Amino acid sequence: MENFEPAATIEWMGTAMSFARDVEIYEEGEPADCLYKVVSGAVRACKVLVDGRRHVGAFYLPGDIFGLETGEEHVSSAEAITQCKVLVIKRSTLVARARTDQEVAFWLSIVTSRELRRLQDHLLLLLIQYAPERVAAFLLTMADRLCAGNAVELRMSRRDIADDLGLTIETVSLSFSQIESTGAIELTSTRRIVLQNRSVLTRLSGCSRRSCS
Amino acid sequence: MENFEPAATIEWMGTAMSFARDVEIYEEGEPADCLYKVVSGAVRACKVLVDGRRHVGAFYLPGDIFGLETGEEHVSSAEAITQCKVLVIKRSTLVARARTDQEVAFWLSIVTSRELRRLQDHLLLLLIQYAPERVAAFLLTMADRLCAGNAVELRMSRRDIADDLGLTIETVSLSFSQIESTGAIELTSTRRIVLQNRSVLTRLSGCSRRSCS
DNA sequence: CGTCATTTTGAAGACTGTCAACGCGCGTGG
DNA sequence: CCACGCGCGTTGACAGTCTTCAAAATGACG
């Protein structure tokens, strides 16, 4: 699936841009004119709720596409978690090209359904009732996406994680400690985590509970 | 938006089918060959989790479209909540027609983005931390969708509601009682609810947590 | 009218959110 | 180079809410 995306198709249409830490890439409600591909760094999609709380809908890592909306407006804001480089692609260009180029049209449908899948997985994650299980699931997902073996270098703060999992920072922090005490992980620093025992983590996370894909 | 959908477009392509209560319309993992329009009755989309719990992803009422997937397979099962009539439309027929008929293509994109929106709203609902607030939000949504003024006739069981809101049946039942005691609703029977004070409900469901006393 | 499923109510226990204090790392400024 | 301050993360105590377990009450249906 990854090789299906020819550099020529996207990089060719995109413009490289850089964003500093915590800078907004686009805002909720803005017209969704462009879509984006992370080159380096990390991005979060977030919404501010009426009560002042914040919800982080997704984290985007290098290689990920974001900003893809079916409607006319962005439903979330996007912010740079770290200094990052992003490829910006005009939606109109892409759609126009998709009309004639079957490959681009197919790529677009793949990306869309991947995003839908991500949304559904996130919904299932929020149904996990115990905090350590959500955190375990989060860690496993991150480890897979970062493809860095068992050493996970988190780019986001505890607050970001908490707002993603629907928990408080205190609970996230506590969950990390609890999981560490089982020996499943080791926190070499606050944002560097080594997965010591993946099966324990998996059992925790609710591959025991969710219907596995 | 509703009048945009010409009867000719859909009814013309669809086949009417009837399903008895609790009968499965399609199963998770089945190829998504068709999409469906509820004519009468009610349908639930659900997934069974490995631990035996169940998640109800959505309720579909008369006029709603369901079974629309971006991927090749259905991600949820669909079951008839009550005896119901459904219009079944071959996906291939629709897609083929969308290639030549702009109107059908547009309709398809509208329905897709509506479904995406529904998913996002549901995700936000699960972030509400207090049970009565989730139930209040659920009631308001149902009242709007049923378009029956303030008398809401629920078609689904407490278990269905609980599995939709990520709660237990006991908590849902308790929440109904608690909301009733505030005078915002009245339970004329277990499945018939009259909204007495919509603003109280709205306040409960939405900006309830801070400073909105 | 009786039986069974559904719903409601209650009590006890578990977990998370809130509030508060402390420790740590890092950048700035002296 | 070191001290200080600030943001971030951790830990603890406590209250509140939800889940679990249990039983009674209501309603549906034969």
Short mmCIF file of C-alpha atoms (C1' of nucleotides) in Angstrom, two decimals:
data_model
loop_
_atom_site.label_atom_id
_atom_site.label_comp_id
_atom_site.label_asym_id
_atom_site.label_seq_id
_atom_site.Cartn_x
_atom_site.Cartn_y
_atom_site.Cartn_z
CA MET A 1 0.00 0.00 0.00
CA GLU A 2 2.85 2.32 0.79
CA ASN A 3 4.67 1.72 -2.46
CA PHE A 4 1.46 2.28 -4.28
CA GLU A 5 1.88 5.97 -3.66
CA PRO A 6 4.33 7.12 -6.27
CA ALA A 7 6.47 10.05 -5.23
CA ALA A 8 5.65 11.61 -8.53
CA THR A 9 1.96 11.67 -7.75
CA ILE A 10 2.13 13.62 -4.56
CA GLU A 11 5.45 15.25 -4.02
CA TRP A 12 5.10 16.56 -7.49
CA MET A 13 1.90 18.38 -6.60
CA GLY A 14 2.84 19.44 -3.11
CA THR A 15 4.64 22.41 -1.65
CA ALA A 16 6.95 21.91 1.30
CA MET A 17 6.26 24.02 4.37
CA SER A 18 7.72 24.19 7.85
CA PHE A 19 5.90 24.83 11.09
CA ALA A 20 7.31 25.63 14.49
CA ARG A 21 6.22 23.88 17.66
CA ASP A 22 2.60 24.60 18.67
CA VAL A 23 1.86 26.58 15.55
CA GLU A 24 -1.55 26.10 14.00
CA ILE A 25 -1.54 24.62 10.52
CA TYR A 26 -5.24 25.13 9.95
CA GLU A 27 -8.21 25.85 12.11
CA GLU A 28 -11.52 24.16 12.66
CA GLY A 29 -14.10 25.70 10.36
CA GLU A 30 -11.65 26.91 7.75
CA PRO A 31 -12.38 25.85 4.18
CA ALA A 32 -10.64 22.56 3.51
CA ASP A 33 -8.69 23.71 0.48
CA CYS A 34 -5.63 21.60 1.01
CA LEU A 35 -4.53 18.29 2.36
CA TYR A 36 -1.21 17.58 3.95
CA LYS A 37 1.46 14.94 4.25
CA VAL A 38 3.81 14.84 7.19
CA VAL A 39 7.44 14.72 6.12
CA SER A 40 9.05 15.07 9.54
CA GLY A 41 7.87 15.89 13.03
CA ALA A 42 4.40 15.29 14.43
CA VAL A 43 0.98 16.92 14.17
CA ARG A 44 -2.16 16.73 16.28
CA ALA A 45 -5.76 17.22 15.18
CA CYS A 46 -7.77 18.82 17.93
CA LYS A 47 -11.07 20.41 18.82
CA VAL A 48 -11.90 22.67 21.71
CA LEU A 49 -15.12 21.65 23.40
CA VAL A 50 -17.75 24.02 24.71
CA ASP A 51 -16.73 23.41 28.31
CA GLY A 52 -13.15 24.42 27.60
CA ARG A 53 -11.77 20.92 27.45
CA ARG A 54 -9.85 19.82 24.43
CA HIS A 55 -10.08 16.69 22.35
CA VAL A 56 -7.17 15.39 20.34
CA GLY A 57 -8.71 13.37 17.54
CA ALA A 58 -5.50 12.05 16.05
CA PHE A 59 -1.75 12.19 15.91
CA TYR A 60 -0.08 12.30 12.53
CA LEU A 61 3.46 11.02 12.06
CA PRO A 62 5.85 11.09 9.10
CA GLY A 63 4.17 9.56 6.06
CA ASP A 64 0.64 10.23 7.32
CA ILE A 65 -1.90 12.23 5.37
CA PHE A 66 -4.13 14.67 7.20
CA GLY A 67 -6.59 17.45 6.50
CA LEU A 68 -8.61 15.23 4.23
CA GLU A 69 -12.26 16.15 4.68
CA THR A 70 -15.36 15.00 2.89
CA GLY A 71 -17.09 18.27 3.66
CA GLU A 72 -16.20 21.81 2.76
CA GLU A 73 -14.65 22.74 6.08
CA HIS A 74 -12.07 21.29 8.41
CA VAL A 75 -13.77 19.62 11.35
CA SER A 76 -10.69 19.88 13.54
CA SER A 77 -7.76 22.19 13.91
CA ALA A 78 -4.26 20.91 13.16
CA GLU A 79 -1.24 21.97 15.19
CA ALA A 80 2.43 21.13 15.01
CA ILE A 81 3.42 19.14 18.08
CA THR A 82 7.09 19.55 17.28
CA GLN A 83 8.96 21.54 14.70
CA CYS A 84 7.86 19.82 11.53
CA LYS A 85 7.96 19.73 7.77
CA VAL A 86 4.77 19.20 5.84
CA LEU A 87 3.86 18.77 2.21
CA VAL A 88 0.84 20.87 1.25
CA ILE A 89 -1.28 19.73 -1.65
CA LYS A 90 -4.07 21.74 -3.22
CA ARG A 91 -7.27 19.84 -3.07
CA SER A 92 -8.57 21.23 -6.32
CA THR A 93 -5.44 20.08 -8.11
CA LEU A 94 -5.75 16.62 -6.70
CA VAL A 95 -9.45 16.28 -7.45
CA ALA A 96 -8.98 17.53 -10.97
CA ARG A 97 -6.20 15.07 -11.56
CA ALA A 98 -8.22 12.26 -10.03
CA ARG A 99 -10.78 12.73 -12.77
CA THR A 100 -8.37 11.63 -15.45
CA ASP A 101 -5.81 9.62 -13.50
CA GLN A 102 -7.29 6.39 -12.17
CA GLU A 103 -4.30 5.83 -9.96
CA VAL A 104 -4.75 9.14 -8.16
CA ALA A 105 -8.46 8.52 -7.76
CA PHE A 106 -7.75 5.13 -6.25
CA TRP A 107 -5.13 6.58 -3.93
CA LEU A 108 -7.63 9.16 -2.76
CA SER A 109 -10.21 6.52 -1.93
CA ILE A 110 -7.62 4.48 -0.04
CA VAL A 111 -6.58 7.45 2.04
CA THR A 112 -10.19 8.31 2.80
CA SER A 113 -11.10 4.84 3.94
CA ARG A 114 -7.93 4.65 6.01
CA GLU A 115 -9.01 7.81 7.79
CA LEU A 116 -12.46 6.38 8.37
CA ARG A 117 -10.90 3.26 9.80
CA ARG A 118 -8.77 5.33 12.12
CA LEU A 119 -11.85 7.13 13.38
CA GLN A 120 -13.60 3.86 14.10
CA ASP A 121 -10.60 2.45 15.93
CA HIS A 122 -10.41 5.57 18.04
CA LEU A 123 -14.06 5.19 18.89
CA LEU A 124 -13.45 1.64 20.07
CA LEU A 125 -10.51 2.82 22.13
CA LEU A 126 -12.75 5.23 23.98
CA LEU A 127 -15.03 2.34 24.87
CA ILE A 128 -12.25 0.64 26.82
CA GLN A 129 -13.26 1.35 30.37
CA TYR A 130 -9.98 1.20 32.24
CA ALA A 131 -7.31 3.83 31.84
CA PRO A 132 -4.27 1.52 31.82
CA GLU A 133 -5.86 -0.47 29.02
CA ARG A 134 -6.36 2.63 26.92
CA VAL A 135 -2.78 3.70 27.54
CA ALA A 136 -1.49 0.25 26.65
CA ALA A 137 -3.47 0.32 23.42
CA PHE A 138 -2.08 3.76 22.69
CA LEU A 139 1.48 2.59 23.24
CA LEU A 140 1.12 -0.43 21.00
CA THR A 141 -0.34 1.71 18.23
CA MET A 142 2.46 4.22 18.57
CA ALA A 143 5.13 1.53 18.55
CA ASP A 144 3.68 0.09 15.36
CA ARG A 145 3.40 3.42 13.64
CA LEU A 146 6.85 4.61 14.60
CA CYS A 147 8.36 1.34 13.39
CA ALA A 148 11.25 1.76 15.80
CA GLY A 149 11.23 -1.67 17.33
CA ASN A 150 10.57 -1.61 21.04
CA ALA A 151 11.95 1.82 21.83
CA VAL A 152 9.16 4.34 21.53
CA GLU A 153 10.03 8.00 21.40
CA LEU A 154 6.87 9.90 22.22
CA ARG A 155 6.70 13.30 20.65
CA MET A 156 3.63 14.53 22.47
CA SER A 157 3.06 15.73 26.01
CA ARG A 158 1.05 13.94 28.66
CA ARG A 159 -1.70 16.46 28.09
CA ASP A 160 -1.85 15.59 24.42
CA ILE A 161 -2.11 11.91 25.26
CA ALA A 162 -4.73 12.55 27.93
CA ASP A 163 -6.87 14.60 25.55
CA ASP A 164 -6.52 11.88 22.94
CA LEU A 165 -7.59 9.08 25.28
CA GLY A 166 -10.31 11.00 27.07
CA LEU A 167 -8.46 10.94 30.40
CA THR A 168 -6.68 13.43 32.65
CA ILE A 169 -2.93 13.89 32.70
CA GLU A 170 -2.78 12.52 36.22
CA THR A 171 -4.52 9.32 35.19
CA VAL A 172 -2.27 8.90 32.16
CA SER A 173 0.78 9.39 34.31
CA LEU A 174 -0.51 6.93 36.88
CA SER A 175 -1.29 4.40 34.19
CA PHE A 176 2.25 4.61 32.84
CA SER A 177 3.56 3.92 36.33
CA GLN A 178 1.18 1.04 36.85
CA ILE A 179 2.07 -0.57 33.56
CA GLU A 180 5.74 -0.11 34.32
CA SER A 181 5.31 -1.86 37.65
CA THR A 182 4.04 -4.93 35.82
CA GLY A 183 7.29 -5.04 33.87
CA ALA A 184 5.60 -4.63 30.50
CA ILE A 185 7.37 -1.36 29.79
CA GLU A 186 10.22 0.74 31.09
CA LEU A 187 10.26 4.52 31.17
CA THR A 188 13.83 5.41 30.43
CA SER A 189 12.79 9.04 30.42
CA THR A 190 9.44 10.79 30.47
CA ARG A 191 9.02 10.51 26.74
CA ARG A 192 11.13 7.46 25.98
CA ILE A 193 9.50 4.15 26.61
CA VAL A 194 10.86 0.67 26.02
CA LEU A 195 8.39 -2.13 25.44
CA GLN A 196 9.70 -5.04 27.48
CA ASN A 197 6.84 -7.45 27.11
CA ARG A 198 4.55 -6.94 24.23
CA SER A 199 2.21 -9.80 24.98
CA VAL A 200 1.43 -8.44 28.43
CA LEU A 201 0.75 -5.09 26.87
CA THR A 202 -1.45 -6.62 24.22
CA ARG A 203 -3.42 -8.55 26.78
CA LEU A 204 -3.84 -5.38 28.78
CA SER A 205 -4.85 -3.22 25.87
CA GLY A 206 -7.88 -5.17 24.98
CA CYS A 207 -6.87 -7.19 22.03
CA SER A 208 -8.42 -9.35 24.67
CA ARG A 209 -11.48 -7.18 24.54
CA ARG A 210 -11.74 -5.68 21.07
CA SER A 211 -12.47 -7.80 18.09
CA CYS A 212 -9.04 -7.86 16.58
CA SER A 213 -8.53 -6.94 13.01
CA MET B 1 -30.88 18.45 1.13
CA GLU B 2 -33.74 16.03 1.58
CA ASN B 3 -35.55 17.11 -1.53
CA PHE B 4 -32.33 16.80 -3.36
CA GLU B 5 -32.74 13.08 -3.32
CA PRO B 6 -35.20 12.32 -6.07
CA ALA B 7 -37.34 9.29 -5.49
CA ALA B 8 -36.48 8.24 -8.99
CA THR B 9 -32.80 8.03 -8.18
CA ILE B 10 -33.04 5.62 -5.34
CA GLU B 11 -36.37 3.93 -5.14
CA TRP B 12 -35.99 3.18 -8.76
CA MET B 13 -32.80 1.26 -8.14
CA GLY B 14 -33.76 -0.35 -4.87
CA THR B 15 -35.55 -3.51 -3.91
CA ALA B 16 -37.89 -3.48 -0.93
CA MET B 17 -37.24 -6.05 1.77
CA SER B 18 -38.72 -6.77 5.17
CA PHE B 19 -36.93 -7.94 8.28
CA ALA B 20 -38.39 -9.26 11.49
CA ARG B 21 -37.30 -8.02 14.89
CA ASP B 22 -33.70 -8.92 15.83
CA VAL B 23 -32.94 -10.37 12.43
CA GLU B 24 -29.51 -9.68 11.00
CA ILE B 25 -29.50 -7.65 7.79
CA TYR B 26 -25.79 -8.06 7.20
CA GLU B 27 -22.81 -9.15 9.23
CA GLU B 28 -19.51 -7.57 10.07
CA GLY B 29 -16.91 -8.72 7.58
CA GLU B 30 -19.35 -9.47 4.80
CA PRO B 31 -18.59 -7.87 1.46
CA ALA B 32 -20.31 -4.50 1.31
CA ASP B 33 -22.26 -5.16 -1.89
CA CYS B 34 -25.32 -3.15 -1.06
CA LEU B 35 -26.42 -0.11 0.79
CA TYR B 36 -29.75 0.34 2.44
CA LYS B 37 -32.43 2.91 3.13
CA VAL B 38 -34.80 2.54 6.04
CA VAL B 39 -38.43 2.84 4.96
CA SER B 40 -40.04 1.97 8.26
CA GLY B 41 -38.89 0.59 11.59
CA ALA B 42 -35.43 0.95 13.08
CA VAL B 43 -32.01 -0.63 12.61
CA ARG B 44 -28.89 -0.80 14.74
CA ALA B 45 -25.29 -1.11 13.61
CA CYS B 46 -23.31 -3.15 16.08
CA LYS B 47 -20.06 -4.93 16.75
CA VAL B 48 -19.47 -7.71 19.22
CA LEU B 49 -16.27 -7.33 21.20
CA VAL B 50 -14.14 -10.27 22.22
CA ASP B 51 -14.98 -9.94 25.88
CA GLY B 52 -18.64 -10.45 25.06
CA ARG B 53 -19.61 -6.82 25.28
CA ARG B 54 -21.35 -5.20 22.39
CA HIS B 55 -21.04 -1.79 20.83
CA VAL B 56 -23.91 -0.16 19.02
CA GLY B 57 -22.35 2.28 16.59
CA ALA B 58 -25.52 3.83 15.29
CA PHE B 59 -29.29 3.75 15.10
CA TYR B 60 -30.94 4.19 11.73
CA LEU B 61 -34.46 5.54 11.44
CA PRO B 62 -36.84 5.97 8.48
CA GLY B 63 -35.12 7.97 5.75
CA ASP B 64 -31.61 7.08 6.90
CA ILE B 65 -29.07 5.41 4.69
CA PHE B 66 -26.86 2.69 6.13
CA GLY B 67 -24.37 0.07 5.04
CA LEU B 68 -22.34 2.63 3.15
CA GLU B 69 -18.70 1.64 3.48
CA THR B 70 -15.58 3.05 1.93
CA GLY B 71 -13.85 -0.30 2.22
CA GLU B 72 -14.76 -3.63 0.74
CA GLU B 73 -16.33 -5.11 3.85
CA HIS B 74 -18.95 -4.05 6.36
CA VAL B 75 -17.25 -2.88 9.53
CA SER B 76 -20.36 -3.50 11.64
CA SER B 77 -23.29 -5.82 11.58
CA ALA B 78 -26.77 -4.42 11.01
CA GLU B 79 -29.82 -5.78 12.82
CA ALA B 80 -33.49 -4.92 12.75
CA ILE B 81 -34.51 -3.44 16.08
CA THR B 82 -38.17 -3.70 15.20
CA GLN B 83 -40.01 -5.24 12.32
CA CYS B 84 -38.88 -3.04 9.49
CA LYS B 85 -38.96 -2.35 5.78
CA VAL B 86 -35.75 -1.54 3.99
CA LEU B 87 -34.83 -0.53 0.48
CA VAL B 88 -31.79 -2.47 -0.76
CA ILE B 89 -29.64 -0.87 -3.44
CA LYS B 90 -26.84 -2.62 -5.28
CA ARG B 91 -23.64 -0.75 -4.77
CA SER B 92 -22.32 -1.60 -8.18
CA THR B 93 -25.44 -0.20 -9.82
CA LEU B 94 -25.15 2.99 -7.87
CA VAL B 95 -21.45 3.46 -8.53
CA ALA B 96 -21.87 2.77 -12.20
CA ARG B 97 -24.66 5.29 -12.43
CA ALA B 98 -22.66 7.84 -10.46
CA ARG B 99 -20.06 7.80 -13.21
CA THR B 100 -22.46 9.31 -15.71
CA ASP B 101 -25.02 11.00 -13.50
CA GLN B 102 -23.57 13.96 -11.65
CA GLU B 103 -26.57 14.17 -9.40
CA VAL B 104 -26.14 10.62 -8.16
CA ALA B 105 -22.44 11.17 -7.63
CA PHE B 106 -23.14 14.26 -5.59
CA TRP B 107 -25.79 12.48 -3.58
CA LEU B 108 -23.29 9.73 -2.81
CA SER B 109 -20.72 12.18 -1.54
CA ILE B 110 -23.33 13.91 0.62
CA VAL B 111 -24.40 10.65 2.20
CA THR B 112 -20.79 9.67 2.85
CA SER B 113 -19.88 12.90 4.55
CA ARG B 114 -23.07 12.76 6.58
CA GLU B 115 -22.01 9.36 7.84
CA LEU B 116 -18.55 10.66 8.68
CA ARG B 117 -20.10 13.50 10.57
CA ARG B 118 -22.27 11.10 12.51
CA LEU B 119 -19.20 9.11 13.49
CA GLN B 120 -17.46 12.22 14.76
CA ASP B 121 -20.49 13.31 16.74
CA HIS B 122 -20.68 9.91 18.31
CA LEU B 123 -17.05 10.14 19.27
CA LEU B 124 -17.66 13.46 20.98
CA LEU B 125 -20.61 11.97 22.79
CA LEU B 126 -18.39 9.28 24.29
CA LEU B 127 -16.13 12.00 25.66
CA ILE B 128 -18.92 13.34 27.83
CA GLN B 129 -17.98 12.03 31.23
CA TYR B 130 -21.26 11.93 33.08
CA ALA B 131 -23.92 9.40 32.23
CA PRO B 132 -26.96 11.69 32.54
CA GLU B 133 -25.33 14.10 30.10
CA ARG B 134 -24.80 11.39 27.54
CA VAL B 135 -28.38 10.26 27.95
CA ALA B 136 -29.64 13.83 27.62
CA ALA B 137 -27.63 14.28 24.43
CA PHE B 138 -29.01 11.01 23.14
CA LEU B 139 -32.58 12.07 23.84
CA LEU B 140 -32.19 15.41 22.10
CA THR B 141 -30.71 13.75 19.05
CA MET B 142 -33.50 11.22 18.94
CA ALA B 143 -36.16 13.90 19.33
CA ASP B 144 -34.68 15.82 16.41
CA ARG B 145 -34.38 12.79 14.20
CA LEU B 146 -37.85 11.49 14.93
CA CYS B 147 -39.35 14.91 14.21
CA ALA B 148 -42.25 14.13 16.49
CA GLY B 149 -42.25 17.28 18.56
CA ASN B 150 -41.61 16.63 22.21
CA ALA B 151 -43.02 13.12 22.42
CA VAL B 152 -40.23 10.67 21.76
CA GLU B 153 -41.11 7.10 21.04
CA LEU B 154 -37.96 5.06 21.57
CA ARG B 155 -37.79 1.95 19.49
CA MET B 156 -34.76 0.43 21.13
CA SER B 157 -34.23 -1.32 24.44
CA ARG B 158 -32.23 0.00 27.36
CA ARG B 159 -29.50 -2.41 26.44
CA ASP B 160 -29.31 -0.97 22.94
CA ILE B 161 -29.03 2.53 24.38
CA ALA B 162 -26.44 1.45 26.93
CA ASP B 163 -24.30 -0.22 24.27
CA ASP B 164 -24.60 2.89 22.13
CA LEU B 165 -23.55 5.27 24.89
CA GLY B 166 -20.85 3.05 26.38
CA LEU B 167 -22.72 2.55 29.67
CA THR B 168 -24.54 -0.23 31.47
CA ILE B 169 -28.31 -0.67 31.38
CA GLU B 170 -28.49 0.12 35.06
CA THR B 171 -26.73 3.44 34.60
CA VAL B 172 -28.94 4.35 31.66
CA SER B 173 -32.03 3.55 33.66
CA LEU B 174 -30.76 5.53 36.62
CA SER B 175 -29.94 8.47 34.37
CA PHE B 176 -33.47 8.50 32.98
CA SER B 177 -34.82 8.61 36.50
CA GLN B 178 -32.44 11.36 37.52
CA ILE B 179 -33.28 13.50 34.52
CA GLU B 180 -36.97 12.93 35.15
CA SER B 181 -36.57 14.12 38.73
CA THR B 182 -35.27 17.43 37.44
CA GLY B 183 -38.49 17.88 35.49
CA ALA B 184 -36.76 18.04 32.13
CA ILE B 185 -38.52 14.93 30.86
CA GLU B 186 -41.39 12.67 31.76
CA LEU B 187 -41.42 8.93 31.22
CA THR B 188 -45.00 8.18 30.29
CA SER B 189 -43.97 4.59 29.73
CA THR B 190 -40.60 2.84 29.53
CA ARG B 191 -40.16 3.74 25.90
CA ARG B 192 -42.25 6.87 25.62
CA ILE B 193 -40.63 10.03 26.80
CA VAL B 194 -41.97 13.57 26.75
CA LEU B 195 -39.49 16.41 26.67
CA GLN B 196 -40.80 18.96 29.13
CA ASN B 197 -37.93 21.37 29.17
CA ARG B 198 -35.59 21.29 26.28
CA SER B 199 -33.27 24.00 27.52
CA VAL B 200 -32.53 22.09 30.71
CA LEU B 201 -31.74 19.04 28.60
CA THR B 202 -29.51 21.04 26.31
CA ARG B 203 -27.67 22.53 29.21
CA LEU B 204 -27.23 19.07 30.66
CA SER B 205 -25.95 17.54 27.48
CA GLY B 206 -23.64 20.24 26.29
CA CYS B 207 -21.94 22.91 28.30
CA SER B 208 -22.76 21.26 31.55
CA ARG B 209 -19.44 20.88 33.19
CA ARG B 210 -18.17 24.33 33.85
CA SER B 211 -19.73 27.60 34.88
CA CYS B 212 -22.98 26.82 33.12
CA SER B 213 -24.84 26.08 36.31
"C1'" DC C 1 -53.91 -15.21 34.05
"C1'" DG C 2 -49.20 -16.93 34.39
"C1'" DT C 3 -44.57 -16.85 32.81
"C1'" DC C 4 -40.63 -14.65 31.17
"C1'" DA C 5 -38.00 -10.75 29.62
"C1'" DT C 6 -37.21 -6.09 30.52
"C1'" DT C 7 -36.72 -2.35 33.58
"C1'" DT C 8 -36.06 -0.27 37.93
"C1'" DT C 9 -34.07 0.21 42.41
"C1'" DG C 10 -30.64 -0.62 45.95
"C1'" DA C 11 -26.00 -1.57 48.21
"C1'" DA C 12 -21.15 -2.29 47.93
"C1'" DG C 13 -16.84 -1.84 45.69
"C1'" DA C 14 -13.63 -0.02 42.13
"C1'" DC C 15 -11.86 3.47 39.35
"C1'" DT C 16 -11.25 8.05 37.74
"C1'" DG C 17 -11.45 13.15 38.34
"C1'" DT C 18 -10.21 16.85 41.31
"C1'" DC C 19 -7.24 19.23 44.29
"C1'" DA C 20 -2.77 19.77 46.14
"C1'" DA C 21 2.06 19.29 46.79
"C1'" DC C 22 6.44 17.76 45.29
"C1'" DG C 23 10.28 16.60 42.04
"C1'" DC C 24 12.56 17.16 37.81
"C1'" DG C 25 14.46 19.15 33.58
"C1'" DC C 26 15.48 23.03 30.93
"C1'" DG C 27 15.99 27.61 29.53
"C1'" DT C 28 17.07 32.23 30.87
"C1'" DG C 29 19.62 35.55 33.20
"C1'" DG C 30 23.08 36.82 36.39
"C1'" DC D 1 29.43 28.53 34.95
"C1'" DC D 2 25.84 28.53 38.25
"C1'" DA D 3 21.36 29.94 40.30
"C1'" DC D 4 16.79 30.69 39.59
"C1'" DG D 5 12.18 30.24 37.75
"C1'" DC D 6 8.86 27.99 35.09
"C1'" DG D 7 6.64 24.34 32.71
"C1'" DC D 8 5.96 19.56 32.88
"C1'" DG D 9 5.43 15.26 35.11
"C1'" DT D 10 4.69 12.45 39.22
"C1'" DT D 11 2.53 11.07 43.45
"C1'" DG D 12 -0.94 11.11 47.13
"C1'" DA D 13 -5.56 11.91 49.46
"C1'" DC D 14 -10.31 12.32 48.85
"C1'" DA D 15 -14.81 12.69 46.83
"C1'" DG D 16 -17.87 11.40 43.24
"C1'" DT D 17 -19.55 8.41 39.73
"C1'" DC D 18 -19.96 4.19 37.44
"C1'" DT D 19 -19.97 -0.89 37.42
"C1'" DT D 20 -21.13 -4.99 39.52
"C1'" DC D 21 -24.10 -7.93 41.96
"C1'" DA D 22 -28.65 -8.69 43.61
"C1'" DA D 23 -33.54 -8.43 43.97
"C1'" DA D 24 -37.95 -6.35 43.29
"C1'" DA D 25 -41.27 -4.37 40.02
"C1'" DT D 26 -43.19 -3.62 35.70
"C1'" DG D 27 -44.69 -4.96 31.22
"C1'" DA D 28 -45.26 -8.14 27.18
"C1'" DC D 29 -47.13 -12.14 25.32
"C1'" DG D 30 -48.86 -16.59 24.95
#
